[in-house]
Coordinates of C-alpha atoms in Angstrom, one line a residue:
G1 CA 107.4 106.5 77.1
Q2 CA 109.0 108.5 79.8
W3 CA 111.5 105.9 80.9
P4 CA 114.0 104.1 78.7
R5 CA 112.5 100.6 78.3
R6 CA 114.6 98.0 80.0
E7 CA 113.0 94.7 79.1
N8 CA 114.9 92.6 81.6
K9 CA 114.0 94.9 84.5
K10 CA 110.5 95.3 83.5
D11 CA 109.6 91.6 83.8
R12 CA 111.0 91.3 87.3
F13 CA 108.5 93.7 88.9
P14 CA 105.8 93.9 86.3
N15 CA 103.5 96.6 87.7
Y16 CA 105.8 99.3 89.1
L17 CA 104.9 101.7 86.3
D18 CA 101.2 101.0 86.2
H19 CA 99.3 103.5 88.2
L20 CA 95.6 103.0 88.6
M21 CA 93.7 106.0 89.9
P22 CA 93.2 105.5 93.7
E23 CA 89.4 105.7 93.1
D24 CA 89.7 102.5 91.1
D25 CA 92.5 100.7 92.9
P26 CA 91.6 98.3 95.7
L27 CA 95.3 98.1 96.7
A28 CA 95.7 101.9 97.1
T29 CA 96.6 102.9 100.7
R30 CA 98.7 105.5 102.5
T31 CA 101.6 103.1 103.0
L32 CA 104.1 102.5 100.2
F33 CA 106.6 99.7 99.7
V34 CA 109.8 100.9 98.0
G35 CA 112.1 98.2 96.7
N36 CA 115.5 98.1 95.1
L37 CA 117.3 100.7 97.4
E38 CA 121.0 101.0 98.2
L39 CA 121.9 99.2 101.4
N40 CA 123.4 102.3 103.0
I41 CA 120.5 104.7 102.2
T42 CA 119.5 106.7 105.3
D43 CA 116.2 107.8 106.8
D44 CA 117.2 111.4 106.1
E45 CA 117.7 110.7 102.4
M46 CA 114.3 109.0 102.2
K47 CA 112.7 111.9 104.1
R48 CA 114.2 114.4 101.7
I49 CA 113.1 112.5 98.6
F50 CA 109.6 111.4 99.8
G51 CA 108.8 114.3 102.0
R52 CA 108.2 116.5 99.0
Y53 CA 105.0 114.7 98.4
G54 CA 103.4 115.0 101.8
E55 CA 103.6 114.4 105.5
L56 CA 105.7 111.3 106.4
V57 CA 104.3 109.4 109.4
D58 CA 106.7 106.5 109.4
I59 CA 109.8 105.3 107.5
D60 CA 111.0 101.7 108.0
I61 CA 114.1 100.7 106.0
K62 CA 114.9 97.0 105.8
R63 CA 118.4 96.0 105.1
P64 CA 119.0 92.4 104.2
P65 CA 122.4 90.8 105.2
P66 CA 125.4 91.8 103.0
N67 CA 125.4 90.2 99.5
T68 CA 121.8 89.0 99.7
G69 CA 120.3 91.9 97.7
N70 CA 119.2 95.5 98.0
A71 CA 117.4 97.3 100.8
F72 CA 113.7 98.1 100.8
S73 CA 111.5 100.3 102.8
F74 CA 107.9 100.9 104.0
I75 CA 106.8 104.6 104.0
R76 CA 103.6 105.7 105.6
F77 CA 102.1 109.1 104.5
A78 CA 99.4 111.0 106.3
N79 CA 96.9 110.1 103.6
L80 CA 96.4 108.3 100.3
D81 CA 96.5 111.4 98.2
Q82 CA 100.1 111.9 99.2
S83 CA 101.2 108.3 98.8
A84 CA 99.5 108.0 95.4
L85 CA 101.3 111.1 94.2
A86 CA 104.7 109.9 95.5
K87 CA 104.2 106.5 93.8
R88 CA 103.3 108.0 90.5
E89 CA 106.2 110.5 90.5
L90 CA 109.0 108.3 91.9
S91 CA 108.4 104.7 90.9
G92 CA 111.1 103.9 88.3
Q93 CA 113.2 106.9 89.1
Y94 CA 116.8 106.5 90.3
I95 CA 117.4 106.9 94.0
G96 CA 121.2 106.7 94.2
K97 CA 122.5 104.0 91.8
F98 CA 119.3 102.0 91.5
Q99 CA 115.9 102.4 89.9
C100 CA 113.4 102.1 92.7
K101 CA 110.2 100.0 92.3
I102 CA 107.2 101.3 94.3
G103 CA 104.0 99.5 95.1
Y104 CA 101.4 100.0 97.9
G105 CA 102.1 98.4 101.3
K106 CA 99.6 96.2 103.0
V107 CA 96.3 97.8 103.8
H108 CA 96.1 98.2 107.6
A109 CA 92.5 98.1 108.7
T110 CA 91.4 100.3 111.6
T111 CA 88.0 101.5 113.0
K112 CA 88.5 104.9 111.3
V113 CA 88.2 105.6 107.6
W114 CA 89.6 108.3 105.4
V115 CA 87.5 109.8 102.6
G116 CA 89.3 111.8 99.9
G117 CA 88.3 113.7 96.8
L118 CA 85.7 115.9 98.5
G119 CA 85.0 119.5 97.8
D120 CA 82.6 122.5 98.5
W121 CA 79.7 120.3 97.4
C122 CA 80.1 118.0 100.4
S123 CA 78.6 118.3 103.8
T124 CA 78.7 116.4 107.1
E125 CA 75.0 115.5 106.5
M126 CA 75.8 114.0 103.2
L127 CA 78.6 111.9 104.7
E128 CA 76.4 110.7 107.5
R129 CA 73.6 109.8 105.1
E130 CA 75.9 107.7 102.8
F131 CA 78.2 106.2 105.4
D132 CA 75.8 105.2 108.3
R133 CA 74.6 102.1 106.4
F134 CA 77.8 100.2 107.2
G135 CA 77.4 100.2 110.9
A136 CA 77.4 102.3 114.1
M137 CA 79.3 105.5 113.6
G138 CA 81.0 107.8 115.9
K139 CA 82.5 111.2 115.1
I140 CA 82.8 112.6 111.5
E141 CA 85.8 114.9 111.2
Y142 CA 84.9 117.2 108.3
E143 CA 85.0 121.0 107.9
K144 CA 83.0 122.6 105.0
G145 CA 85.3 123.0 102.0
D146 CA 87.9 120.3 103.1
T147 CA 89.1 117.8 100.5
E148 CA 89.1 114.9 103.0
A149 CA 87.1 113.6 105.9
K150 CA 87.6 111.0 108.6
I151 CA 84.8 108.8 110.0
Q152 CA 85.0 106.7 113.2
Y153 CA 83.2 103.4 113.3
E154 CA 82.6 101.2 116.3
S155 CA 84.0 98.1 114.5
I156 CA 86.7 97.2 112.0
D157 CA 84.1 95.2 110.0
A158 CA 82.0 98.3 109.5
A159 CA 85.0 100.4 108.5
T160 CA 86.3 97.7 106.1
A161 CA 82.8 97.5 104.5
A162 CA 82.8 101.3 104.0
V163 CA 86.3 101.4 102.5
N164 CA 85.6 98.6 100.1
E165 CA 82.1 99.6 99.0
M166 CA 82.5 103.3 98.8
R167 CA 85.7 103.4 96.8
G168 CA 85.0 105.3 93.6
F169 CA 81.4 106.1 94.7
P170 CA 80.2 109.2 92.8
L171 CA 79.3 111.1 96.0
G172 CA 79.3 114.5 94.4
G173 CA 78.1 113.3 90.9
S174 CA 79.8 111.3 88.2
E175 CA 82.8 113.6 88.0
K176 CA 83.3 113.6 91.7
R177 CA 84.2 110.0 92.7
I178 CA 85.7 109.5 96.2
K179 CA 88.9 107.8 97.4
M180 CA 88.8 105.5 100.4
D181 CA 91.4 104.3 102.9
F182 CA 91.8 103.7 106.6
A183 CA 93.0 106.4 109.0
D184 CA 95.5 106.0 111.8
V185 CA 94.1 105.4 115.3
P186 CA 96.1 105.7 118.6
N187 CA 98.5 102.8 119.4
M188 CA 98.5 101.3 116.0
E189 CA 100.9 98.6 115.0
P190 CA 103.2 99.7 112.2
T191 CA 102.5 98.2 108.8
K192 CA 105.0 95.4 108.0
G193 CA 103.9 93.9 104.7
Y194 CA 103.6 94.3 101.0
Q195 CA 100.6 93.2 99.0
G196 CA 100.0 92.8 95.4
S197 CA 100.5 89.8 93.1
D198 CA 103.9 91.0 91.8
F199 CA 105.7 90.7 95.1
D200 CA 108.4 88.2 95.9
P201 CA 111.1 88.8 98.6
N202 CA 113.8 88.1 96.0
I203 CA 112.4 90.9 93.8
A204 CA 112.4 93.3 96.7
R205 CA 116.1 92.6 97.2
G206 CA 116.9 93.1 93.6
R207 CA 117.7 89.4 92.8
G208 CA 115.0 88.5 90.3
G209 CA 112.6 85.8 91.4
R210 CA 109.6 83.9 90.2
G211 CA 107.1 86.7 89.9
L212 CA 103.8 85.7 91.2
H213 CA 104.7 83.7 94.3
R214 CA 104.3 85.3 97.7
G215 CA 107.6 83.6 98.7
G216 CA 106.5 81.6 101.7
G217 CA 109.9 80.1 102.3
E218 CA 111.7 83.4 102.5
R219 CA 109.6 84.9 105.3
G220 CA 111.8 84.0 108.2
R221 CA 114.8 85.9 106.8
G222 CA 115.8 89.5 106.8

């Protein structure tokens, strides 16, 4: 393996080195959760490290009170290709003194969807044909040859159905399966959560924890 195996660390955050392809990962989204950071880490350091992988839209570092564990952060990229690359390359790497643990942040549903994995074989007509079954559509943002498109729906329900049902769809044939996520819309609330069965607030703060609980009792703190 690439990393020295640390059995004790591995158990506390079981999935941080498992990287499903975004085409197959229902948790994959453009926001990352980054746990086990130094308390004094700055936005600039995070920008320098994560900015290599794409365009950073938002960085939100959470610092718990002194002596209660390590800092953690939510980082939103412009799209899922960038977040998936950063997750794959950086999870388990040392940022300062600690090995960071990266998962996806909470999926933030909007009325606009992002479609990735496209190529010269794609057209606006093809997108319209495949995506209009989910509900009333507005504008399709796609230029011939682009690797990504954005599609506006009139409702979040329609957009959510499109994201869930079209993920991994072989739009351009069996070798050309697409990636799905939501896209930003104006005046969006920033994402403030982490999803995935391996999260517990104690783990985010580097203090161990029980593994599969979502840590209901901890929510009011931090």
